[in-house]
């Protein structure tokens, strides 16, 4: 819900009151301690209205919230979530390394990594794919640590900080490449009906030139005045699809 004025705050509180009155005769108990008030936006001084549910105030948080496994900051900066998943992935990687320190087969080590570590780094990446080099390197460090471990265990010769020989042997592409591929697959599935979301599909902007041109890009991406806007998920997906020569839509 967009809250721009104090009247919007009052309307939202009225909805809370109506919900509380509706639930009481049905015997539905509400637990305000399990609810939180969080404001998304780039406004430096957002409204801090004291919302309540029944007779209890709803606590307000200001740094980030966790929802469906995502850590969301007020500015929707993915750095919070990236730091979280990297810490979680490093812990799982430590378990994998302790478990497989005596393994001899590359397929066994790769299977454990792909099953227990990499999914942590890729869950929902279509939404939070980083646009800064620092965040991208932070994610790649996890896979580099695994490749360094595999290099030592499997005795694969490689130069310092060059893990491409190990990645080639194990058949692992970079996490950035996999996120790009996942994004292309998502928008392709959205257009072909494999991903059912009419709300997201309605936001896709197709490029329909008024005259014949050499341009073959399928999507119209509006000009962005800031990197924040340019890298919102759907706009980023359309830009990546336009730049991908292998992407076709019929």
Tab-separated table of N, CA, C and O in Angstrom, residues 118-240:
chain	number	residue	atom	x	y	z
A	118	UNK	N	25.175	-24.264	-3.489
A	118	UNK	CA	24.790	-23.364	-4.580
A	118	UNK	C	23.321	-22.939	-4.546
A	118	UNK	O	23.022	-21.768	-4.835
A	119	UNK	N	22.380	-23.822	-4.173
A	119	UNK	CA	20.983	-23.360	-4.092
A	119	UNK	C	20.774	-22.202	-3.124
A	119	UNK	O	19.894	-21.364	-3.336
A	120	UNK	N	21.575	-22.131	-2.063
A	120	UNK	CA	21.468	-21.024	-1.109
A	120	UNK	C	21.819	-19.714	-1.796
A	120	UNK	O	21.191	-18.670	-1.543
A	121	UNK	N	22.816	-19.749	-2.685
A	121	UNK	CA	23.286	-18.552	-3.368
A	121	UNK	C	22.393	-18.143	-4.528
A	121	UNK	O	22.558	-17.044	-5.070
A	122	UNK	N	21.457	-19.007	-4.921
A	122	UNK	CA	20.667	-18.719	-6.120
A	122	UNK	C	19.168	-18.621	-5.862
A	122	UNK	O	18.416	-18.300	-6.783
A	123	UNK	N	18.738	-18.877	-4.648
A	123	UNK	CA	17.304	-18.824	-4.352
A	123	UNK	C	16.770	-17.410	-4.602
A	123	UNK	O	17.206	-16.440	-3.994
A	124	UNK	N	15.819	-17.295	-5.533
A	124	UNK	CA	15.196	-16.007	-5.819
A	124	UNK	C	16.111	-14.991	-6.466
A	124	UNK	O	15.850	-13.788	-6.395
A	125	UNK	N	17.194	-15.433	-7.122
A	125	UNK	CA	18.169	-14.485	-7.676
A	125	UNK	C	17.592	-13.627	-8.792
A	125	UNK	O	18.140	-12.563	-9.096
A	126	UNK	N	16.486	-14.061	-9.396
A	126	UNK	CA	15.839	-13.231	-10.420
A	126	UNK	C	15.397	-11.900	-9.814
A	126	UNK	O	15.388	-10.872	-10.484
A	127	UNK	N	15.081	-11.924	-8.520
A	127	UNK	CA	14.622	-10.711	-7.841
A	127	UNK	C	15.793	-9.844	-7.394
A	127	UNK	O	15.791	-8.618	-7.586
A	128	UNK	N	16.834	-10.457	-6.804
A	128	UNK	CA	17.875	-9.661	-6.154
A	128	UNK	C	19.225	-9.686	-6.871
A	128	UNK	O	20.233	-9.283	-6.287
A	129	UNK	N	19.285	-10.130	-8.100
A	129	UNK	CA	20.547	-10.182	-8.855
A	129	UNK	C	21.302	-8.857	-8.688
A	129	UNK	O	20.800	-7.798	-9.061
A	130	UNK	N	22.518	-8.875	-8.115
A	130	UNK	CA	23.213	-7.616	-7.799
A	130	UNK	C	23.664	-6.867	-9.044
A	130	UNK	O	24.007	-7.467	-10.063
A	131	UNK	N	23.677	-5.544	-8.927
A	131	UNK	CA	24.154	-4.713	-10.040
A	131	UNK	C	25.489	-4.063	-9.736
A	131	UNK	O	26.033	-3.337	-10.578
A	132	UNK	N	26.045	-4.308	-8.552
A	132	UNK	CA	27.354	-3.763	-8.210
A	132	UNK	C	28.397	-4.870	-8.252
A	132	UNK	O	28.117	-6.022	-7.922
A	133	UNK	N	29.614	-4.497	-8.654
A	133	UNK	CA	30.704	-5.470	-8.751
A	133	UNK	C	31.060	-6.033	-7.380
A	133	UNK	O	31.422	-7.205	-7.254
A	134	UNK	N	30.948	-5.228	-6.341
A	134	UNK	CA	31.309	-5.681	-5.002
A	134	UNK	C	30.381	-6.803	-4.527
A	134	UNK	O	30.843	-7.830	-4.001
A	135	UNK	N	29.071	-6.632	-4.725
A	135	UNK	CA	28.127	-7.671	-4.323
A	135	UNK	C	28.312	-8.939	-5.145
A	135	UNK	O	28.206	-10.055	-4.625
A	136	UNK	N	28.597	-8.776	-6.434
A	136	UNK	CA	28.806	-9.931	-7.292
A	136	UNK	C	30.055	-10.708	-6.866
A	136	UNK	O	30.053	-11.942	-6.822
A	137	UNK	N	31.128	-9.985	-6.539
A	137	UNK	CA	32.360	-10.649	-6.069
A	137	UNK	C	32.115	-11.361	-4.744
A	137	UNK	O	32.672	-12.434	-4.499
A	138	UNK	N	31.296	-10.762	-3.902
A	138	UNK	CA	30.998	-11.375	-2.609
A	138	UNK	C	30.369	-12.752	-2.802
A	138	UNK	O	30.707	-13.715	-2.093
A	139	UNK	N	29.476	-12.881	-3.757
A	139	UNK	CA	28.846	-14.164	-4.050
A	139	UNK	C	29.845	-15.146	-4.652
A	139	UNK	O	29.869	-16.332	-4.298
A	140	UNK	N	30.665	-14.656	-5.575
A	140	UNK	CA	31.620	-15.538	-6.249
A	140	UNK	C	32.675	-16.075	-5.292
A	140	UNK	O	33.239	-17.143	-5.529
A	141	UNK	N	32.944	-15.372	-4.198
A	141	UNK	CA	33.938	-15.839	-3.233
A	141	UNK	C	33.571	-17.209	-2.682
A	141	UNK	O	34.452	-18.020	-2.383
A	142	UNK	N	32.295	-17.463	-2.527
A	142	UNK	CA	31.867	-18.762	-1.991
A	142	UNK	C	32.256	-19.872	-2.955
A	142	UNK	O	32.850	-20.884	-2.558
A	143	UNK	N	31.945	-19.678	-4.236
A	143	UNK	CA	32.290	-20.704	-5.215
A	143	UNK	C	33.797	-20.803	-5.393
A	143	UNK	O	34.330	-21.909	-5.574
A	144	UNK	N	34.508	-19.683	-5.319
A	144	UNK	CA	35.971	-19.720	-5.442
A	144	UNK	C	36.594	-20.526	-4.305
A	144	UNK	O	37.584	-21.242	-4.508
A	145	UNK	N	36.028	-20.391	-3.121
A	145	UNK	CA	36.555	-21.173	-2.001
A	145	UNK	C	36.344	-22.656	-2.245
A	145	UNK	O	37.212	-23.478	-1.928
A	146	UNK	N	35.189	-23.010	-2.783
A	146	UNK	CA	34.944	-24.417	-3.107
A	146	UNK	C	35.905	-24.900	-4.184
A	146	UNK	O	36.452	-26.008	-4.096
A	147	UNK	N	36.134	-24.091	-5.215
A	147	UNK	CA	37.043	-24.486	-6.296
A	147	UNK	C	38.473	-24.625	-5.788
A	147	UNK	O	39.208	-25.517	-6.238
A	148	UNK	N	38.858	-23.765	-4.862
A	148	UNK	CA	40.195	-23.877	-4.283
A	148	UNK	C	40.326	-25.175	-3.496
A	148	UNK	O	41.367	-25.852	-3.550
A	149	UNK	N	39.269	-25.532	-2.776
A	149	UNK	CA	39.258	-26.797	-2.038
A	149	UNK	C	39.306	-27.978	-3.001
A	149	UNK	O	40.072	-28.934	-2.800
A	150	UNK	N	38.504	-27.945	-4.063
A	150	UNK	CA	38.484	-29.036	-5.043
A	150	UNK	C	39.823	-29.163	-5.754
A	150	UNK	O	40.265	-30.283	-6.058
A	151	UNK	N	40.469	-28.036	-6.004
A	151	UNK	CA	41.788	-28.056	-6.646
A	151	UNK	C	42.789	-28.831	-5.798
A	151	UNK	O	43.579	-29.631	-6.321
A	152	UNK	N	42.747	-28.629	-4.498
A	152	UNK	CA	43.684	-29.305	-3.600
A	152	UNK	C	43.343	-30.779	-3.453
A	152	UNK	O	44.235	-31.636	-3.476
A	153	UNK	N	42.056	-31.102	-3.297
A	153	UNK	CA	41.639	-32.484	-3.080
A	153	UNK	C	41.836	-33.337	-4.327
A	153	UNK	O	42.293	-34.490	-4.259
A	154	UNK	N	41.514	-32.780	-5.486
A	154	UNK	CA	41.554	-33.538	-6.736
A	154	UNK	C	42.876	-33.402	-7.474
A	154	UNK	O	43.050	-33.975	-8.550
A	155	UNK	N	43.788	-32.581	-6.915
A	155	UNK	CA	45.128	-32.402	-7.492
A	155	UNK	C	45.035	-31.876	-8.942
A	155	UNK	O	45.683	-32.396	-9.853
A	156	UNK	N	44.249	-30.839	-9.108
A	156	UNK	CA	44.112	-30.201	-10.423
A	156	UNK	C	45.051	-29.009	-10.466
A	156	UNK	O	44.938	-28.092	-9.644
A	157	UNK	N	45.996	-28.976	-11.400
A	157	UNK	CA	46.934	-27.845	-11.453
A	157	UNK	C	46.244	-26.563	-11.906
A	157	UNK	O	45.485	-26.556	-12.871
A	158	UNK	N	46.476	-25.469	-11.177
A	158	UNK	CA	45.932	-24.167	-11.571
A	158	UNK	C	46.767	-23.079	-10.913
A	158	UNK	O	47.416	-23.302	-9.882
A	159	UNK	N	46.779	-21.915	-11.524
A	159	UNK	CA	47.527	-20.783	-10.995
A	159	UNK	C	46.764	-20.149	-9.834
A	159	UNK	O	45.556	-20.339	-9.677
A	160	UNK	N	47.473	-19.372	-9.039
A	160	UNK	CA	46.862	-18.701	-7.906
A	160	UNK	C	45.764	-17.752	-8.370
A	160	UNK	O	45.959	-16.949	-9.296
A	161	UNK	N	44.606	-17.861	-7.746
A	161	UNK	CA	43.433	-17.024	-8.024
A	161	UNK	C	42.875	-17.223	-9.430
A	161	UNK	O	42.081	-16.409	-9.894
A	162	UNK	N	43.291	-18.272	-10.104
A	162	UNK	CA	42.713	-18.608	-11.405
A	162	UNK	C	42.088	-19.999	-11.278
A	162	UNK	O	42.781	-21.011	-11.347
A	163	UNK	N	40.791	-20.020	-11.095
A	163	UNK	CA	40.103	-21.272	-10.823
A	163	UNK	C	39.419	-21.838	-12.056
A	163	UNK	O	38.652	-22.797	-11.949
A	164	UNK	N	39.683	-21.259	-13.218
A	164	UNK	CA	39.036	-21.740	-14.439
A	164	UNK	C	39.375	-23.199	-14.770
A	164	UNK	O	38.485	-23.935	-15.226
A	165	UNK	N	40.618	-23.682	-14.553
A	165	UNK	CA	40.883	-25.103	-14.829
A	165	UNK	C	40.024	-26.040	-13.976
A	165	UNK	O	39.524	-27.057	-14.470
A	166	UNK	N	39.830	-25.677	-12.690
A	166	UNK	CA	39.015	-26.514	-11.812
A	166	UNK	C	37.546	-26.440	-12.238
A	166	UNK	O	36.839	-27.452	-12.278
A	167	UNK	N	37.097	-25.228	-12.564
A	167	UNK	CA	35.707	-25.054	-12.983
A	167	UNK	C	35.427	-25.825	-14.263
A	167	UNK	O	34.345	-26.411	-14.434
A	168	UNK	N	36.401	-25.858	-15.164
A	168	UNK	CA	36.221	-26.602	-16.417
A	168	UNK	C	36.139	-28.103	-16.165
A	168	UNK	O	35.331	-28.807	-16.784
A	169	UNK	N	36.985	-28.599	-15.277
A	169	UNK	CA	36.964	-30.026	-14.966
A	169	UNK	C	35.635	-30.423	-14.330
A	169	UNK	O	35.043	-31.459	-14.665
A	170	UNK	N	35.131	-29.577	-13.436
A	170	UNK	CA	33.886	-29.885	-12.735
A	170	UNK	C	32.643	-29.467	-13.529
A	170	UNK	O	31.524	-29.814	-13.157
A	171	UNK	N	32.860	-28.703	-14.597
A	171	UNK	CA	31.718	-28.249	-15.395
A	171	UNK	C	30.864	-27.214	-14.685
A	171	UNK	O	29.638	-27.224	-14.783
A	172	UNK	N	31.527	-26.290	-13.967
A	172	UNK	CA	30.814	-25.249	-13.224
A	172	UNK	C	31.029	-23.896	-13.882
A	172	UNK	O	32.168	-23.472	-14.072
A	173	UNK	N	29.954	-23.222	-14.225
A	173	UNK	CA	30.047	-21.853	-14.733
A	173	UNK	C	29.963	-20.888	-13.559
A	173	UNK	O	29.617	-21.274	-12.440
A	174	UNK	N	30.288	-19.634	-13.800
A	174	UNK	CA	30.264	-18.649	-12.728
A	174	UNK	C	28.828	-18.426	-12.259
A	174	UNK	O	27.863	-18.656	-12.996
A	175	UNK	N	28.696	-17.958	-11.041
A	175	UNK	CA	27.365	-17.683	-10.497
A	175	UNK	C	26.688	-16.550	-11.260
A	175	UNK	O	25.464	-16.545	-11.430
A	176	UNK	N	27.479	-15.586	-11.727
A	176	UNK	CA	26.916	-14.470	-12.498
A	176	UNK	C	26.300	-14.971	-13.800
A	176	UNK	O	25.221	-14.522	-14.206
A	177	UNK	N	26.986	-15.903	-14.460
A	177	UNK	CA	26.451	-16.467	-15.702
A	177	UNK	C	25.160	-17.235	-15.436
A	177	UNK	O	24.211	-17.163	-16.212
A	178	UNK	N	25.114	-17.951	-14.334
A	178	UNK	CA	23.918	-18.717	-14.005
A	178	UNK	C	22.751	-17.795	-13.660
A	178	UNK	O	21.601	-18.079	-14.010
A	179	UNK	N	23.028	-16.675	-12.986
A	179	UNK	CA	21.958	-15.728	-12.679
A	179	UNK	C	21.420	-15.096	-13.961
A	179	UNK	O	20.208	-14.891	-14.110
A	180	UNK	N	22.316	-14.810	-14.902
A	180	UNK	CA	21.880	-14.249	-16.179
A	180	UNK	C	20.986	-15.245	-16.919
A	180	UNK	O	19.927	-14.876	-17.438
A	181	UNK	N	21.411	-16.494	-16.953
A	181	UNK	CA	20.620	-17.535	-17.623
A	181	UNK	C	19.263	-17.716	-16.948
A	181	UNK	O	18.234	-17.877	-17.616
A	182	UNK	N	19.252	-17.684	-15.614
A	182	UNK	CA	17.994	-17.831	-14.885
A	182	UNK	C	17.036	-16.692	-15.212
A	182	UNK	O	15.827	-16.898	-15.353
A	183	UNK	N	17.576	-15.477	-15.355
A	183	UNK	CA	16.744	-14.342	-15.704
A	183	UNK	C	16.150	-14.471	-17.093
A	183	UNK	O	14.970	-14.168	-17.318
A	184	UNK	N	16.969	-14.925	-18.047
A	184	UNK	CA	16.483	-15.118	-19.420
A	184	UNK	C	15.403	-16.196	-19.451
A	184	UNK	O	14.377	-16.054	-20.135
A	185	UNK	N	15.612	-17.273	-18.717
A	185	UNK	CA	14.611	-18.344	-18.667
A	185	UNK	C	13.314	-17.857	-18.035
A	185	UNK	O	12.213	-18.259	-18.453
A	186	UNK	N	13.440	-17.002	-17.032
A	186	UNK	CA	12.235	-16.500	-16.366
A	186	UNK	C	11.394	-15.657	-17.316
A	186	UNK	O	10.184	-15.862	-17.428
A	187	UNK	N	12.027	-14.715	-17.994
A	187	UNK	CA	11.237	-13.845	-18.871
A	187	UNK	C	10.714	-14.618	-20.078
A	187	UNK	O	9.614	-14.356	-20.582
A	188	UNK	N	11.475	-15.627	-20.537
A	188	UNK	CA	10.989	-16.483	-21.616
A	188	UNK	C	9.780	-17.295	-21.135
A	188	UNK	O	8.785	-17.430	-21.861
A	189	UNK	N	9.862	-17.837	-19.935
A	189	UNK	CA	8.736	-18.589	-19.390
A	189	UNK	C	7.519	-17.712	-19.155
A	189	UNK	O	6.379	-18.142	-19.334
A	190	UNK	N	7.762	-16.459	-18.779
A	190	UNK	CA	6.658	-15.525	-18.568
A	190	UNK	C	5.915	-15.258	-19.867
A	190	UNK	O	4.678	-15.223	-19.906
A	191	UNK	N	6.666	-15.099	-20.952
A	191	UNK	CA	6.052	-14.798	-22.245
A	191	UNK	C	5.394	-16.015	-22.878
A	191	UNK	O	4.446	-15.874	-23.653
A	192	UNK	N	5.887	-17.208	-22.532
A	192	UNK	CA	5.345	-18.423	-23.131
A	192	UNK	C	4.332	-19.140	-22.242
A	192	UNK	O	3.917	-20.256	-22.554
A	193	UNK	N	3.943	-18.514	-21.148
A	193	UNK	CA	2.915	-19.074	-20.293
A	193	UNK	C	3.389	-20.107	-19.301
A	193	UNK	O	2.573	-20.697	-18.580
A	194	UNK	N	4.693	-20.373	-19.230
A	194	UNK	CA	5.201	-21.346	-18.273
A	194	UNK	C	5.247	-20.753	-16.868
A	194	UNK	O	5.215	-21.486	-15.882
A	195	UNK	N	5.374	-19.426	-16.794
A	195	UNK	CA	5.295	-18.716	-15.524
A	195	UNK	C	3.986	-17.946	-15.522
A	195	UNK	O	3.794	-17.035	-16.326
A	196	UNK	N	3.076	-18.328	-14.648
A	196	UNK	CA	1.749	-17.720	-14.642
A	196	UNK	C	1.711	-16.525	-13.698
A	196	UNK	O	1.689	-16.671	-12.480
A	197	UNK	N	1.737	-15.329	-14.283
A	197	UNK	CA	1.621	-14.105	-13.499
A	197	UNK	C	1.160	-12.996	-14.434
A	197	UNK	O	1.979	-12.348	-15.081
A	198	UNK	N	-0.128	-12.811	-14.502
A	198	UNK	CA	-0.676	-11.787	-15.386
A	198	UNK	C	-0.266	-10.390	-14.939
A	198	UNK	O	-0.105	-9.485	-15.763
A	199	UNK	N	-0.053	-10.201	-13.625
A	199	UNK	CA	0.332	-8.885	-13.113
A	199	UNK	C	1.721	-8.494	-13.616
A	199	UNK	O	1.942	-7.360	-14.050
A	200	UNK	N	2.669	-9.455	-13.562
A	200	UNK	CA	4.017	-9.154	-14.048
A	200	UNK	C	4.020	-9.041	-15.562
A	200	UNK	O	4.670	-8.157	-16.136
A	201	UNK	N	3.275	-9.912	-16.235
A	201	UNK	CA	3.231	-9.899	-17.694
A	201	UNK	C	2.703	-8.570	-18.217
A	201	UNK	O	3.145	-8.081	-19.262
A	202	UNK	N	1.776	-7.955	-17.501
A	202	UNK	CA	1.207	-6.679	-17.944
A	202	UNK	C	2.223	-5.547	-17.891
A	202	UNK	O	2.018	-4.495	-18.502
A	203	UNK	N	3.321	-5.746	-17.167
A	203	UNK	CA	4.351	-4.709	-17.049
A	203	UNK	C	5.427	-4.818	-18.121
A	203	UNK	O	6.299	-3.953	-18.213
A	204	UNK	N	5.400	-5.894	-18.918
A	204	UNK	CA	6.371	-6.069	-19.993
A	204	UNK	C	6.094	-5.044	-21.095
A	204	UNK	O	4.960	-4.889	-21.549
A	205	UNK	N	7.135	-4.346	-21.512
A	205	UNK	CA	7.000	-3.328	-22.560
A	205	UNK	C	7.638	-3.847	-23.848
A	205	UNK	O	8.872	-3.944	-23.934
A	206	UNK	N	6.823	-4.190	-24.829
A	206	UNK	CA	7.353	-4.654	-26.113
A	206	UNK	C	7.724	-3.460	-26.986
A	206	UNK	O	7.064	-2.411	-26.944
A	207	UNK	N	8.772	-3.655	-27.750
A	207	UNK	CA	9.222	-2.590	-28.647
A	207	UNK	C	8.531	-2.761	-29.994
A	207	UNK	O	8.750	-3.745	-30.693
A	208	UNK	N	7.695	-1.791	-30.355
A	208	UNK	CA	6.964	-1.823	-31.624
A	208	UNK	C	7.361	-0.589	-32.425
A	208	UNK	O	6.775	0.487	-32.262
A	209	UNK	N	8.369	-0.702	-33.298
A	209	UNK	CA	8.836	0.470	-34.063
A	209	UNK	C	7.778	0.944	-35.052
A	209	UNK	O	7.036	0.147	-35.624
A	210	UNK	N	7.709	2.267	-35.251
A	210	UNK	CA	6.749	2.839	-36.187
A	210	UNK	C	7.201	2.707	-37.626
A	210	UNK	O	6.411	2.868	-38.551
A	211	UNK	N	8.476	2.420	-37.818
A	211	UNK	CA	8.994	2.217	-39.169
A	211	UNK	C	10.037	1.113	-39.133
A	211	UNK	O	10.489	0.702	-38.064
A	212	UNK	N	10.389	0.621	-40.298
A	212	UNK	CA	11.352	-0.480	-40.387
A	212	UNK	C	12.734	-0.024	-39.950
A	212	UNK	O	13.240	1.004	-40.417
A	213	UNK	N	13.326	-0.767	-39.029
A	213	UNK	CA	14.675	-0.462	-38.546
A	213	UNK	C	15.495	-1.736	-38.488
A	213	UNK	O	14.973	-2.837	-38.634
A	214	UNK	N	16.784	-1.571	-38.266
A	214	UNK	CA	17.678	-2.727	-38.143
A	214	UNK	C	17.652	-3.309	-36.736
A	214	UNK	O	18.190	-4.388	-36.507
A	215	UNK	N	17.065	-2.591	-35.806
A	215	UNK	CA	17.023	-3.056	-34.425
A	215	UNK	C	16.106	-4.270	-34.298
A	215	UNK	O	14.992	-4.287	-34.816
A	216	UNK	N	16.597	-5.289	-33.617
A	216	UNK	CA	15.811	-6.515	-33.403
A	216	UNK	C	15.516	-6.745	-31.921
A	216	UNK	O	15.079	-7.826	-31.543
A	217	UNK	N	15.773	-5.740	-31.083
A	217	UNK	CA	15.519	-5.896	-29.654
A	217	UNK	C	14.019	-6.003	-29.407
A	217	UNK	O	13.244	-5.189	-29.914
A	218	UNK	N	13.582	-6.984	-28.634
A	218	UNK	CA	12.138	-7.214	-28.462
A	218	UNK	C	11.446	-6.305	-27.453
A	218	UNK	O	10.231	-6.148	-27.493
A	219	UNK	N	12.221	-5.696	-26.542
A	219	UNK	CA	11.584	-4.957	-25.455
A	219	UNK	C	11.978	-3.484	-25.481
A	219	UNK	O	13.106	-3.121	-25.851
A	220	UNK	N	11.039	-2.664	-25.061
A	220	UNK	CA	11.311	-1.245	-24.885
A	220	UNK	C	11.614	-1.012	-23.412
A	220	UNK	O	10.794	-1.286	-22.546
A	221	UNK	N	12.824	-0.522	-23.134
A	221	UNK	CA	13.234	-0.262	-21.759
A	221	UNK	C	13.284	1.244	-21.554
A	221	UNK	O	14.113	1.926	-22.155
A	222	UNK	N	12.403	1.798	-20.743
A	222	UNK	CA	12.378	3.256	-20.528
A	222	UNK	C	13.705	3.756	-19.970
A	222	UNK	O	14.421	3.042	-19.274
A	223	UNK	N	14.027	4.998	-20.291
A	223	UNK	CA	15.261	5.604	-19.790
A	223	UNK	C	15.203	5.727	-18.270
A	223	UNK	O	14.172	6.080	-17.697
A	224	UNK	N	16.306	5.410	-17.626
A	224	UNK	CA	16.384	5.470	-16.169
A	224	UNK	C	17.325	6.585	-15.751
A	224	UNK	O	18.434	6.715	-16.292
A	225	UNK	N	16.895	7.369	-14.797
A	225	UNK	CA	17.714	8.489	-14.333
A	225	UNK	C	18.697	8.074	-13.244
A	225	UNK	O	19.648	8.795	-12.960
A	226	UNK	N	18.483	6.914	-12.630
A	226	UNK	CA	19.375	6.428	-11.571
A	226	UNK	C	19.637	4.943	-11.759
A	226	UNK	O	18.851	4.233	-12.400
A	227	UNK	N	20.740	4.471	-11.191
A	227	UNK	CA	21.050	3.039	-11.218
A	227	UNK	C	20.017	2.240	-10.431
A	227	UNK	O	19.745	1.077	-10.740
A	228	UNK	N	19.440	2.865	-9.415
A	228	UNK	CA	18.421	2.203	-8.592
A	228	UNK	C	17.234	1.795	-9.454
A	228	UNK	O	16.730	0.676	-9.364
A	229	UNK	N	16.801	2.722	-10.327
A	229	UNK	CA	15.655	2.439	-11.198
A	229	UNK	C	16.071	1.496	-12.327
A	229	UNK	O	15.330	0.580	-12.690
A	230	UNK	N	17.250	1.695	-12.876
A	230	UNK	CA	17.704	0.881	-14.011
A	230	UNK	C	17.836	-0.585	-13.656
A	230	UNK	O	17.720	-1.456	-14.525
A	231	UNK	N	18.068	-0.875	-12.375
A	231	UNK	CA	18.306	-2.258	-11.972
A	231	UNK	C	17.154	-2.869	-11.184
A	231	UNK	O	17.346	-3.873	-10.503
A	232	UNK	N	15.960	-2.260	-11.280
A	232	UNK	CA	14.819	-2.956	-10.698
A	232	UNK	C	14.590	-4.218	-11.520
A	232	UNK	O	14.893	-4.276	-12.713
A	233	UNK	N	14.095	-5.299	-10.900
A	233	UNK	CA	14.127	-6.622	-11.532
A	233	UNK	C	13.598	-6.703	-12.958
A	233	UNK	O	14.282	-7.219	-13.841
A	234	UNK	N	12.402	-6.217	-13.211
A	234	UNK	CA	11.809	-6.401	-14.532
A	234	UNK	C	12.539	-5.599	-15.595
A	234	UNK	O	12.757	-6.081	-16.711
A	235	UNK	N	12.944	-4.393	-15.257
A	235	UNK	CA	13.686	-3.578	-16.216
A	235	UNK	C	15.042	-4.202	-16.527
A	235	UNK	O	15.502	-4.194	-17.665
A	236	UNK	N	15.664	-4.781	-15.495
A	236	UNK	CA	16.946	-5.458	-15.702
A	236	UNK	C	16.778	-6.685	-16.591
A	236	UNK	O	17.600	-6.944	-17.479
A	237	UNK	N	15.703	-7.448	-16.372
A	237	UNK	CA	15.454	-8.639	-17.177
A	237	UNK	C	15.248	-8.279	-18.639
A	237	UNK	O	15.767	-8.956	-19.535
A	238	UNK	N	14.502	-7.214	-18.914
A	238	UNK	CA	14.271	-6.806	-20.298
A	238	UNK	C	15.560	-6.317	-20.947
A	238	UNK	O	15.830	-6.619	-22.126
A	239	UNK	N	16.383	-5.592	-20.189
A	239	UNK	CA	17.657	-5.108	-20.731
A	239	UNK	C	18.586	-6.270	-21.055
A	239	UNK	O	19.239	-6.297	-22.106
A	240	UNK	N	18.656	-7.259	-20.166
A	240	UNK	CA	19.510	-8.424	-20.402
A	240	UNK	C	19.033	-9.230	-21.609
A	240	UNK	O	19.840	-9.735	-22.392
